[in-house]
């Protein structure tokens, strides 16, 4: 029996999905590199933007500093001019007479005045007030050395007045005689001394950051 001759296949006759077919074998080819996502930024462009932003920030800070300097320099000059030429730091001297008259008109306690203090002494404040437990007259002075002192006269009970004026740490330190009257020396706030005169219906306090001789001089001037 005759058999039909076999027809051979060449490599080109193999199907594309068989190994060795034309085109790459999917099992042997690596994954393709991912494409840049849409809208991806250029690194060089990003770097330029960062540098530009930093420069703008530095310029803004510098502009703010320069603006403040321009504003503050004239203010500093005005303050210096006021202190040097106009005496802006010098307390204003006042006349305490109207306040003393007001306290005397209230007729709640005897009112004394400082007289004959001498050159360089200045009256810088005066205040008279009524409270629930009494009335108080306060007059502030500057000594020739610019030390501050205050004269306090009040009918507020001494046990209430003294702690209020000298703090609760104020303690008596003995008695001194000034112009024929016995005053008690007291401690007061840090750096302060006080002289206290206790009388029926009135307490007088001389207190300040000043040498004791200045306190005694003010106390002796009261009439």
Short mmCIF file of N, CA and C in Angstrom, two decimals, residues 1-177:
data_model
loop_
_atom_site.label_atom_id
_atom_site.label_comp_id
_atom_site.label_asym_id
_atom_site.label_seq_id
_atom_site.Cartn_x
_atom_site.Cartn_y
_atom_site.Cartn_z
N UNK A 1 0.86 -1.19 0.00
CA UNK A 1 0.00 0.00 0.00
C UNK A 1 0.87 1.21 0.00
N UNK A 2 0.56 2.03 -0.95
CA UNK A 2 1.41 3.22 -1.06
C UNK A 2 1.06 4.22 0.03
N UNK A 3 2.05 4.80 0.58
CA UNK A 3 1.84 5.84 1.62
C UNK A 3 2.18 7.18 1.05
N UNK A 4 1.37 8.19 1.48
CA UNK A 4 1.61 9.56 0.98
C UNK A 4 2.85 10.11 1.59
N UNK A 5 3.61 10.73 0.80
CA UNK A 5 4.84 11.32 1.36
C UNK A 5 4.51 12.37 2.42
N UNK A 6 5.28 12.35 3.50
CA UNK A 6 5.04 13.34 4.60
C UNK A 6 5.56 14.70 4.20
N UNK A 7 4.83 15.62 4.61
CA UNK A 7 5.22 17.01 4.30
C UNK A 7 5.90 17.59 5.54
N UNK A 8 7.13 17.92 5.46
CA UNK A 8 7.86 18.47 6.63
C UNK A 8 7.52 19.93 6.89
N UNK A 9 7.69 20.35 8.13
CA UNK A 9 7.43 21.75 8.55
C UNK A 9 8.75 22.44 8.85
N UNK A 10 8.84 23.57 8.37
CA UNK A 10 10.04 24.38 8.67
C UNK A 10 9.78 25.18 9.94
N UNK A 11 10.86 25.75 10.55
CA UNK A 11 10.64 26.56 11.77
C UNK A 11 9.69 27.70 11.58
N UNK A 12 9.60 28.18 10.33
CA UNK A 12 8.69 29.31 10.10
C UNK A 12 7.25 28.89 10.13
N UNK A 13 7.00 27.53 10.05
CA UNK A 13 5.62 27.07 10.05
C UNK A 13 5.03 26.93 11.43
N UNK A 14 5.85 27.14 12.51
CA UNK A 14 5.32 26.97 13.86
C UNK A 14 4.39 28.12 14.23
N UNK A 15 3.42 27.79 15.06
CA UNK A 15 2.44 28.79 15.48
C UNK A 15 3.10 29.86 16.34
N UNK A 16 2.57 31.05 16.30
CA UNK A 16 3.21 32.15 17.05
C UNK A 16 3.23 31.91 18.54
N UNK A 17 2.27 31.12 19.08
CA UNK A 17 2.24 30.96 20.53
C UNK A 17 3.09 29.82 21.00
N UNK A 18 3.80 29.19 20.09
CA UNK A 18 4.68 28.11 20.49
C UNK A 18 6.07 28.65 20.71
N UNK A 19 6.81 27.98 21.58
CA UNK A 19 8.19 28.43 21.79
C UNK A 19 8.96 28.38 20.51
N UNK A 20 9.74 29.41 20.28
CA UNK A 20 10.54 29.47 19.08
C UNK A 20 9.87 30.19 17.97
N UNK A 21 8.54 30.52 18.12
CA UNK A 21 7.85 31.26 17.07
C UNK A 21 8.39 32.66 17.01
N UNK A 22 8.06 33.30 15.85
CA UNK A 22 8.53 34.69 15.70
C UNK A 22 7.96 35.54 16.82
N UNK A 23 8.72 36.52 17.30
CA UNK A 23 8.27 37.41 18.39
C UNK A 23 8.79 36.90 19.70
N UNK A 24 8.88 37.73 20.66
CA UNK A 24 9.44 37.35 21.96
C UNK A 24 8.53 36.41 22.70
N UNK A 25 9.14 35.52 23.45
CA UNK A 25 8.40 34.60 24.29
C UNK A 25 7.99 35.33 25.56
N UNK A 26 6.70 35.36 25.90
CA UNK A 26 6.21 36.10 27.06
C UNK A 26 6.81 35.59 28.33
N UNK A 27 7.27 34.31 28.34
CA UNK A 27 7.83 33.75 29.56
C UNK A 27 9.27 34.15 29.78
N UNK A 28 9.92 34.70 28.75
CA UNK A 28 11.34 35.02 28.88
C UNK A 28 11.62 36.50 28.85
N UNK A 29 10.63 37.31 28.52
CA UNK A 29 10.85 38.76 28.42
C UNK A 29 10.44 39.42 29.72
N UNK A 30 11.30 40.30 30.30
CA UNK A 30 11.01 40.98 31.57
C UNK A 30 9.93 42.03 31.40
N UNK A 31 9.39 42.53 32.53
CA UNK A 31 8.33 43.56 32.46
C UNK A 31 8.85 44.86 31.90
N UNK A 32 8.00 45.52 31.19
CA UNK A 32 8.38 46.81 30.63
C UNK A 32 8.47 47.87 31.72
N UNK A 33 9.38 48.86 31.58
CA UNK A 33 9.51 49.97 32.54
C UNK A 33 8.24 50.79 32.53
N UNK A 34 7.71 51.13 33.73
CA UNK A 34 6.46 51.90 33.76
C UNK A 34 6.64 53.27 33.15
N UNK A 35 5.65 53.68 32.47
CA UNK A 35 5.70 55.02 31.86
C UNK A 35 5.46 56.08 32.91
N UNK A 36 6.00 57.30 32.72
CA UNK A 36 5.77 58.40 33.65
C UNK A 36 4.29 58.69 33.74
N UNK A 37 3.78 58.84 34.95
CA UNK A 37 2.35 59.16 35.08
C UNK A 37 2.05 60.51 34.45
N UNK A 38 0.83 60.69 34.03
CA UNK A 38 0.47 61.98 33.41
C UNK A 38 0.71 63.12 34.40
N UNK A 39 1.27 64.20 33.94
CA UNK A 39 1.48 65.38 34.77
C UNK A 39 2.68 65.29 35.68
N UNK A 40 3.55 64.27 35.55
CA UNK A 40 4.73 64.16 36.41
C UNK A 40 5.63 65.36 36.20
N UNK A 41 6.17 65.92 37.34
CA UNK A 41 6.99 67.13 37.26
C UNK A 41 8.42 66.79 36.90
N UNK A 42 9.00 67.69 36.16
CA UNK A 42 10.41 67.56 35.82
C UNK A 42 11.24 67.88 37.06
N UNK A 43 12.14 67.00 37.52
CA UNK A 43 12.94 67.27 38.74
C UNK A 43 13.68 68.59 38.68
N UNK A 44 14.23 68.93 37.53
CA UNK A 44 14.96 70.18 37.41
C UNK A 44 14.03 71.37 37.58
N UNK A 45 12.81 71.24 37.05
CA UNK A 45 11.83 72.32 37.22
C UNK A 45 11.44 72.48 38.69
N UNK A 46 11.27 71.34 39.39
CA UNK A 46 10.93 71.39 40.81
C UNK A 46 12.04 72.07 41.60
N UNK A 47 13.29 71.73 41.28
CA UNK A 47 14.42 72.34 42.00
C UNK A 47 14.44 73.85 41.81
N UNK A 48 14.19 74.28 40.55
CA UNK A 48 14.19 75.72 40.29
C UNK A 48 13.07 76.42 41.06
N UNK A 49 11.90 75.76 41.18
CA UNK A 49 10.79 76.36 41.91
C UNK A 49 11.12 76.49 43.40
N UNK A 50 11.77 75.47 43.98
CA UNK A 50 12.14 75.51 45.40
C UNK A 50 13.12 76.64 45.66
N UNK A 51 14.13 76.76 44.79
CA UNK A 51 15.12 77.82 44.96
C UNK A 51 14.47 79.19 44.83
N UNK A 52 13.57 79.33 43.86
CA UNK A 52 12.89 80.61 43.67
C UNK A 52 12.05 80.99 44.88
N UNK A 53 11.34 79.99 45.45
CA UNK A 53 10.52 80.25 46.65
C UNK A 53 11.38 80.67 47.83
N UNK A 54 12.52 80.01 48.01
CA UNK A 54 13.42 80.35 49.11
C UNK A 54 13.94 81.78 48.97
N UNK A 55 14.27 82.17 47.74
CA UNK A 55 14.78 83.52 47.51
C UNK A 55 13.71 84.55 47.82
N UNK A 56 12.45 84.27 47.38
CA UNK A 56 11.36 85.20 47.67
C UNK A 56 11.13 85.33 49.17
N UNK A 57 11.24 84.20 49.91
CA UNK A 57 11.05 84.24 51.36
C UNK A 57 12.11 85.08 52.03
N UNK A 58 13.37 84.92 51.59
CA UNK A 58 14.45 85.72 52.17
C UNK A 58 14.24 87.20 51.89
N UNK A 59 13.79 87.52 50.70
CA UNK A 59 13.55 88.93 50.37
C UNK A 59 12.42 89.50 51.20
N UNK A 60 11.35 88.69 51.43
CA UNK A 60 10.23 89.17 52.23
C UNK A 60 10.67 89.47 53.66
N UNK A 61 11.47 88.56 54.26
CA UNK A 61 11.96 88.78 55.62
C UNK A 61 12.82 90.03 55.69
N UNK A 62 13.69 90.19 54.71
CA UNK A 62 14.55 91.37 54.68
C UNK A 62 13.74 92.64 54.55
N UNK A 63 12.71 92.61 53.71
CA UNK A 63 11.87 93.80 53.53
C UNK A 63 11.14 94.16 54.81
N UNK A 64 10.68 93.14 55.57
CA UNK A 64 9.99 93.40 56.83
C UNK A 64 10.94 94.06 57.83
N UNK A 65 12.17 93.51 57.92
CA UNK A 65 13.15 94.07 58.85
C UNK A 65 13.47 95.51 58.49
N UNK A 66 13.68 95.77 57.21
CA UNK A 66 13.98 97.14 56.78
C UNK A 66 12.83 98.09 57.08
N UNK A 67 11.60 97.61 56.90
CA UNK A 67 10.43 98.45 57.19
C UNK A 67 10.36 98.79 58.67
N UNK A 68 10.64 97.79 59.54
CA UNK A 68 10.63 98.05 60.98
C UNK A 68 11.70 99.05 61.37
N UNK A 69 12.88 98.91 60.76
CA UNK A 69 13.96 99.85 61.07
C UNK A 69 13.55 101.27 60.68
N UNK A 70 12.95 101.40 59.52
CA UNK A 70 12.51 102.72 59.06
C UNK A 70 11.49 103.33 60.02
N UNK A 71 10.63 102.49 60.61
CA UNK A 71 9.61 102.99 61.53
C UNK A 71 10.19 103.30 62.92
N UNK A 72 11.09 102.43 63.40
CA UNK A 72 11.57 102.55 64.78
C UNK A 72 12.61 103.64 64.97
N UNK A 73 13.42 103.89 63.96
CA UNK A 73 14.47 104.90 64.11
C UNK A 73 13.89 106.28 64.43
N UNK A 74 12.88 106.77 63.71
CA UNK A 74 12.31 108.08 64.08
C UNK A 74 11.70 108.09 65.48
N UNK A 75 11.06 106.96 65.87
CA UNK A 75 10.47 106.90 67.21
C UNK A 75 11.55 107.00 68.27
N UNK A 76 12.65 106.27 68.07
CA UNK A 76 13.76 106.32 69.04
C UNK A 76 14.34 107.73 69.12
N UNK A 77 14.45 108.39 67.97
CA UNK A 77 14.98 109.76 67.98
C UNK A 77 14.06 110.71 68.73
N UNK A 78 12.74 110.54 68.55
CA UNK A 78 11.79 111.41 69.25
C UNK A 78 11.86 111.19 70.75
N UNK A 79 11.95 109.90 71.17
CA UNK A 79 12.04 109.61 72.61
C UNK A 79 13.31 110.21 73.19
N UNK A 80 14.43 110.04 72.48
CA UNK A 80 15.69 110.61 72.97
C UNK A 80 15.63 112.12 73.05
N UNK A 81 15.02 112.76 72.05
CA UNK A 81 14.89 114.22 72.07
C UNK A 81 14.06 114.66 73.26
N UNK A 82 12.95 113.94 73.52
CA UNK A 82 12.09 114.31 74.64
C UNK A 82 12.80 114.18 75.98
N UNK A 83 13.59 113.12 76.12
CA UNK A 83 14.29 112.92 77.39
C UNK A 83 15.39 113.95 77.61
N UNK A 84 16.13 114.25 76.55
CA UNK A 84 17.28 115.14 76.70
C UNK A 84 16.87 116.60 76.77
N UNK A 85 15.98 117.02 75.87
CA UNK A 85 15.69 118.45 75.74
C UNK A 85 14.39 118.88 76.43
N UNK A 86 13.45 117.95 76.58
CA UNK A 86 12.16 118.33 77.16
C UNK A 86 11.96 117.79 78.57
N UNK A 87 12.92 116.99 79.06
CA UNK A 87 12.80 116.45 80.41
C UNK A 87 11.62 115.52 80.57
N UNK A 88 11.42 114.63 79.58
CA UNK A 88 10.25 113.75 79.61
C UNK A 88 10.28 112.79 80.79
N UNK A 89 11.48 112.45 81.28
CA UNK A 89 11.58 111.52 82.40
C UNK A 89 11.50 112.22 83.75
N UNK A 90 11.44 113.53 83.75
CA UNK A 90 11.41 114.28 85.00
C UNK A 90 9.98 114.38 85.52
N UNK A 91 9.71 113.91 86.75
CA UNK A 91 8.34 114.01 87.29
C UNK A 91 7.90 115.47 87.36
N UNK A 92 6.63 115.68 87.11
CA UNK A 92 6.08 117.03 87.15
C UNK A 92 5.83 117.46 88.59
N UNK A 93 6.33 118.62 88.94
CA UNK A 93 6.12 119.15 90.29
C UNK A 93 4.71 119.74 90.37
N UNK A 94 4.04 119.49 91.48
CA UNK A 94 2.66 119.95 91.63
C UNK A 94 2.52 120.78 92.90
N UNK A 95 1.38 121.45 93.00
CA UNK A 95 1.01 122.18 94.22
C UNK A 95 0.02 121.30 95.00
N UNK A 96 0.37 120.82 96.18
CA UNK A 96 -0.54 119.94 96.92
C UNK A 96 -1.64 120.69 97.68
N UNK A 97 -1.61 122.03 97.66
CA UNK A 97 -2.54 122.81 98.49
C UNK A 97 -4.01 122.46 98.25
N UNK A 98 -4.49 122.34 97.00
CA UNK A 98 -5.92 122.01 96.82
C UNK A 98 -6.30 120.67 97.45
N UNK A 99 -5.42 119.68 97.36
CA UNK A 99 -5.73 118.37 97.94
C UNK A 99 -5.71 118.44 99.46
N UNK A 100 -4.76 119.20 100.01
CA UNK A 100 -4.71 119.36 101.46
C UNK A 100 -5.97 120.06 101.96
N UNK A 101 -6.41 121.08 101.23
CA UNK A 101 -7.63 121.78 101.63
C UNK A 101 -8.85 120.86 101.57
N UNK A 102 -8.88 119.97 100.58
CA UNK A 102 -9.97 119.01 100.46
C UNK A 102 -10.00 118.08 101.68
N UNK A 103 -8.82 117.64 102.11
CA UNK A 103 -8.75 116.75 103.28
C UNK A 103 -9.18 117.49 104.55
N UNK A 104 -8.77 118.74 104.66
CA UNK A 104 -9.17 119.51 105.85
C UNK A 104 -10.66 119.78 105.85
N UNK A 105 -11.23 120.04 104.69
CA UNK A 105 -12.66 120.30 104.61
C UNK A 105 -13.47 119.06 105.00
N UNK A 106 -12.91 117.87 104.78
CA UNK A 106 -13.61 116.65 105.17
C UNK A 106 -13.70 116.52 106.68
N UNK A 107 -12.74 117.12 107.39
CA UNK A 107 -12.76 117.18 108.86
C UNK A 107 -12.88 115.79 109.50
N UNK A 108 -12.07 114.86 108.97
CA UNK A 108 -12.11 113.50 109.52
C UNK A 108 -10.88 113.19 110.38
N UNK A 109 -9.81 113.98 110.23
CA UNK A 109 -8.63 113.85 111.08
C UNK A 109 -7.80 115.13 110.93
N UNK A 110 -6.94 115.44 111.91
CA UNK A 110 -6.07 116.61 111.77
C UNK A 110 -5.11 116.41 110.59
N UNK A 111 -4.94 117.44 109.80
CA UNK A 111 -4.09 117.35 108.60
C UNK A 111 -2.85 118.22 108.79
N UNK A 112 -1.68 117.60 108.62
CA UNK A 112 -0.41 118.32 108.73
C UNK A 112 0.16 118.58 107.35
N UNK A 113 1.00 119.62 107.25
CA UNK A 113 1.68 119.95 106.01
C UNK A 113 3.18 119.99 106.25
N UNK A 114 3.94 119.64 105.22
CA UNK A 114 5.40 119.76 105.29
C UNK A 114 5.79 121.19 104.92
N UNK A 115 6.55 121.83 105.79
CA UNK A 115 7.00 123.21 105.54
C UNK A 115 8.50 123.30 105.75
N UNK A 116 9.13 124.16 104.96
CA UNK A 116 10.56 124.41 105.14
C UNK A 116 11.44 123.23 104.80
N UNK A 117 11.07 122.43 103.81
CA UNK A 117 11.90 121.28 103.46
C UNK A 117 13.24 121.70 102.87
N UNK A 118 13.28 122.83 102.19
CA UNK A 118 14.55 123.31 101.64
C UNK A 118 14.64 123.11 100.14
N UNK A 119 15.73 123.62 99.57
CA UNK A 119 15.94 123.54 98.13
C UNK A 119 16.10 122.08 97.68
N UNK A 120 15.58 121.81 96.52
CA UNK A 120 15.73 120.48 95.94
C UNK A 120 14.60 119.53 96.25
N UNK A 121 13.79 119.83 97.26
CA UNK A 121 12.64 118.98 97.57
C UNK A 121 11.48 119.36 96.65
N UNK A 122 10.82 118.35 96.10
CA UNK A 122 9.70 118.61 95.18
C UNK A 122 8.51 117.74 95.55
N UNK A 123 7.32 118.34 95.43
CA UNK A 123 6.08 117.59 95.62
C UNK A 123 5.61 117.11 94.26
N UNK A 124 5.40 115.80 94.12
CA UNK A 124 5.10 115.24 92.80
C UNK A 124 3.74 114.56 92.73
N UNK A 125 3.08 114.37 93.87
CA UNK A 125 1.75 113.75 93.82
C UNK A 125 0.98 114.10 95.08
N UNK A 126 -0.35 114.11 94.97
CA UNK A 126 -1.22 114.37 96.11
C UNK A 126 -2.57 113.72 95.84
N UNK A 127 -3.08 113.00 96.83
CA UNK A 127 -4.34 112.28 96.63
C UNK A 127 -5.06 112.14 97.96
N UNK A 128 -6.37 112.41 97.96
CA UNK A 128 -7.20 112.22 99.15
C UNK A 128 -8.38 111.35 98.77
N UNK A 129 -8.58 110.27 99.54
CA UNK A 129 -9.66 109.34 99.23
C UNK A 129 -10.34 108.87 100.51
N UNK A 130 -11.64 108.64 100.36
CA UNK A 130 -12.43 108.05 101.44
C UNK A 130 -12.64 106.57 101.15
N UNK A 131 -12.67 105.77 102.21
CA UNK A 131 -12.93 104.35 102.07
C UNK A 131 -13.97 103.90 103.08
N UNK A 132 -14.21 102.60 103.11
CA UNK A 132 -15.22 102.07 104.02
C UNK A 132 -14.82 102.23 105.48
N UNK A 133 -13.51 102.20 105.75
CA UNK A 133 -13.05 102.26 107.15
C UNK A 133 -12.36 103.56 107.50
N UNK A 134 -12.36 104.53 106.58
CA UNK A 134 -11.73 105.81 106.88
C UNK A 134 -11.26 106.51 105.62
N UNK A 135 -10.58 107.64 105.83
CA UNK A 135 -10.07 108.45 104.73
C UNK A 135 -8.55 108.52 104.83
N UNK A 136 -7.90 108.72 103.67
CA UNK A 136 -6.43 108.73 103.64
C UNK A 136 -5.94 109.84 102.71
N UNK A 137 -4.96 110.59 103.20
CA UNK A 137 -4.29 111.62 102.41
C UNK A 137 -2.87 111.15 102.14
N UNK A 138 -2.48 111.11 100.87
CA UNK A 138 -1.13 110.71 100.48
C UNK A 138 -0.49 111.84 99.67
N UNK A 139 0.73 112.20 100.05
CA UNK A 139 1.48 113.22 99.32
C UNK A 139 2.86 112.65 99.02
N UNK A 140 3.26 112.70 97.75
CA UNK A 140 4.55 112.15 97.33
C UNK A 140 5.59 113.24 97.12
N UNK A 141 6.83 112.93 97.50
CA UNK A 141 7.93 113.89 97.40
C UNK A 141 9.14 113.24 96.73
N UNK A 142 9.98 114.09 96.16
CA UNK A 142 11.31 113.70 95.72
C UNK A 142 12.33 114.51 96.51
N UNK A 143 13.33 113.82 97.04
CA UNK A 143 14.38 114.50 97.79
C UNK A 143 15.36 115.14 96.81
N UNK A 144 16.30 115.94 97.30
CA UNK A 144 17.31 116.53 96.40
C UNK A 144 18.11 115.47 95.65
N UNK A 145 18.20 114.26 96.19
CA UNK A 145 18.91 113.17 95.50
C UNK A 145 17.98 112.33 94.63
N UNK A 146 16.75 112.83 94.42
CA UNK A 146 15.75 112.13 93.59
C UNK A 146 15.26 110.83 94.21
N UNK A 147 15.34 110.70 95.51
CA UNK A 147 14.76 109.55 96.20
C UNK A 147 13.29 109.83 96.47
N UNK A 148 12.45 108.82 96.29
CA UNK A 148 11.02 109.00 96.48
C UNK A 148 10.59 108.73 97.92
N UNK A 149 9.76 109.63 98.46
CA UNK A 149 9.19 109.47 99.79
C UNK A 149 7.70 109.77 99.72
N UNK A 150 6.95 109.19 100.65
CA UNK A 150 5.52 109.44 100.71
C UNK A 150 5.09 109.73 102.13
N UNK A 151 4.25 110.75 102.25
CA UNK A 151 3.65 111.11 103.54
C UNK A 151 2.20 110.62 103.51
N UNK A 152 1.85 109.78 104.48
CA UNK A 152 0.51 109.21 104.56
C UNK A 152 -0.12 109.65 105.88
N UNK A 153 -1.34 110.20 105.80
CA UNK A 153 -2.10 110.56 107.00
C UNK A 153 -3.49 109.95 106.84
N UNK A 154 -3.97 109.28 107.90
CA UNK A 154 -5.22 108.55 107.75
C UNK A 154 -5.87 108.29 109.11
N UNK A 155 -7.21 108.15 109.07
CA UNK A 155 -7.93 107.71 110.26
C UNK A 155 -8.38 106.25 110.13
N UNK A 156 -7.88 105.56 109.10
CA UNK A 156 -8.10 104.11 109.01
C UNK A 156 -7.40 103.47 110.21
N UNK A 157 -8.01 102.49 110.87
CA UNK A 157 -7.36 101.86 112.03
C UNK A 157 -5.93 101.44 111.71
N UNK A 158 -5.02 101.70 112.65
CA UNK A 158 -3.60 101.43 112.41
C UNK A 158 -3.33 99.98 112.07
N UNK A 159 -4.07 99.06 112.71
CA UNK A 159 -3.84 97.64 112.44
C UNK A 159 -4.22 97.26 111.01
N UNK A 160 -5.01 98.09 110.37
CA UNK A 160 -5.35 97.87 108.96
C UNK A 160 -4.46 98.71 108.04
N UNK A 161 -4.18 99.93 108.45
CA UNK A 161 -3.42 100.86 107.60
C UNK A 161 -1.96 100.43 107.45
N UNK A 162 -1.30 100.08 108.55
CA UNK A 162 0.13 99.79 108.50
C UNK A 162 0.44 98.60 107.59
N UNK A 163 -0.26 97.46 107.70
CA UNK A 163 0.03 96.37 106.75
C UNK A 163 -0.26 96.76 105.30
N UNK A 164 -1.28 97.60 105.09
CA UNK A 164 -1.61 98.00 103.73
C UNK A 164 -0.52 98.88 103.13
N UNK A 165 0.08 99.75 103.93
CA UNK A 165 1.08 100.68 103.43
C UNK A 165 2.49 100.09 103.44
N UNK A 166 2.79 99.24 104.41
CA UNK A 166 4.16 98.74 104.59
C UNK A 166 4.29 97.26 104.30
N UNK A 167 3.20 96.61 103.91
CA UNK A 167 3.09 95.16 103.72
C UNK A 167 3.05 94.48 105.09
N UNK A 168 2.60 93.24 105.09
CA UNK A 168 2.49 92.50 106.35
C UNK A 168 3.85 92.16 106.93
N UNK A 169 4.90 92.30 106.13
CA UNK A 169 6.25 92.04 106.65
C UNK A 169 6.78 93.22 107.45
N UNK A 170 6.08 94.37 107.42
CA UNK A 170 6.54 95.54 108.17
C UNK A 170 6.50 95.30 109.67
N UNK A 171 7.62 95.52 110.33
CA UNK A 171 7.73 95.28 111.77
C UNK A 171 8.38 96.48 112.45
N UNK A 172 7.92 96.83 113.68
CA UNK A 172 8.54 97.94 114.41
C UNK A 172 9.98 97.62 114.79
N UNK A 173 10.83 98.64 114.72
CA UNK A 173 12.26 98.47 115.00
C UNK A 173 12.75 99.44 116.08
N UNK A 174 11.85 99.87 116.95
CA UNK A 174 12.26 100.80 118.00
C UNK A 174 11.65 102.17 117.80
N UNK A 175 11.90 103.05 118.76
CA UNK A 175 11.30 104.39 118.76
C UNK A 175 12.38 105.45 118.66
N UNK A 176 12.09 106.51 117.89
CA UNK A 176 12.98 107.67 117.79
C UNK A 176 12.17 108.92 118.07
N UNK A 177 12.81 109.92 118.66
CA UNK A 177 12.12 111.18 118.94
C UNK A 177 12.46 112.18 117.85
#
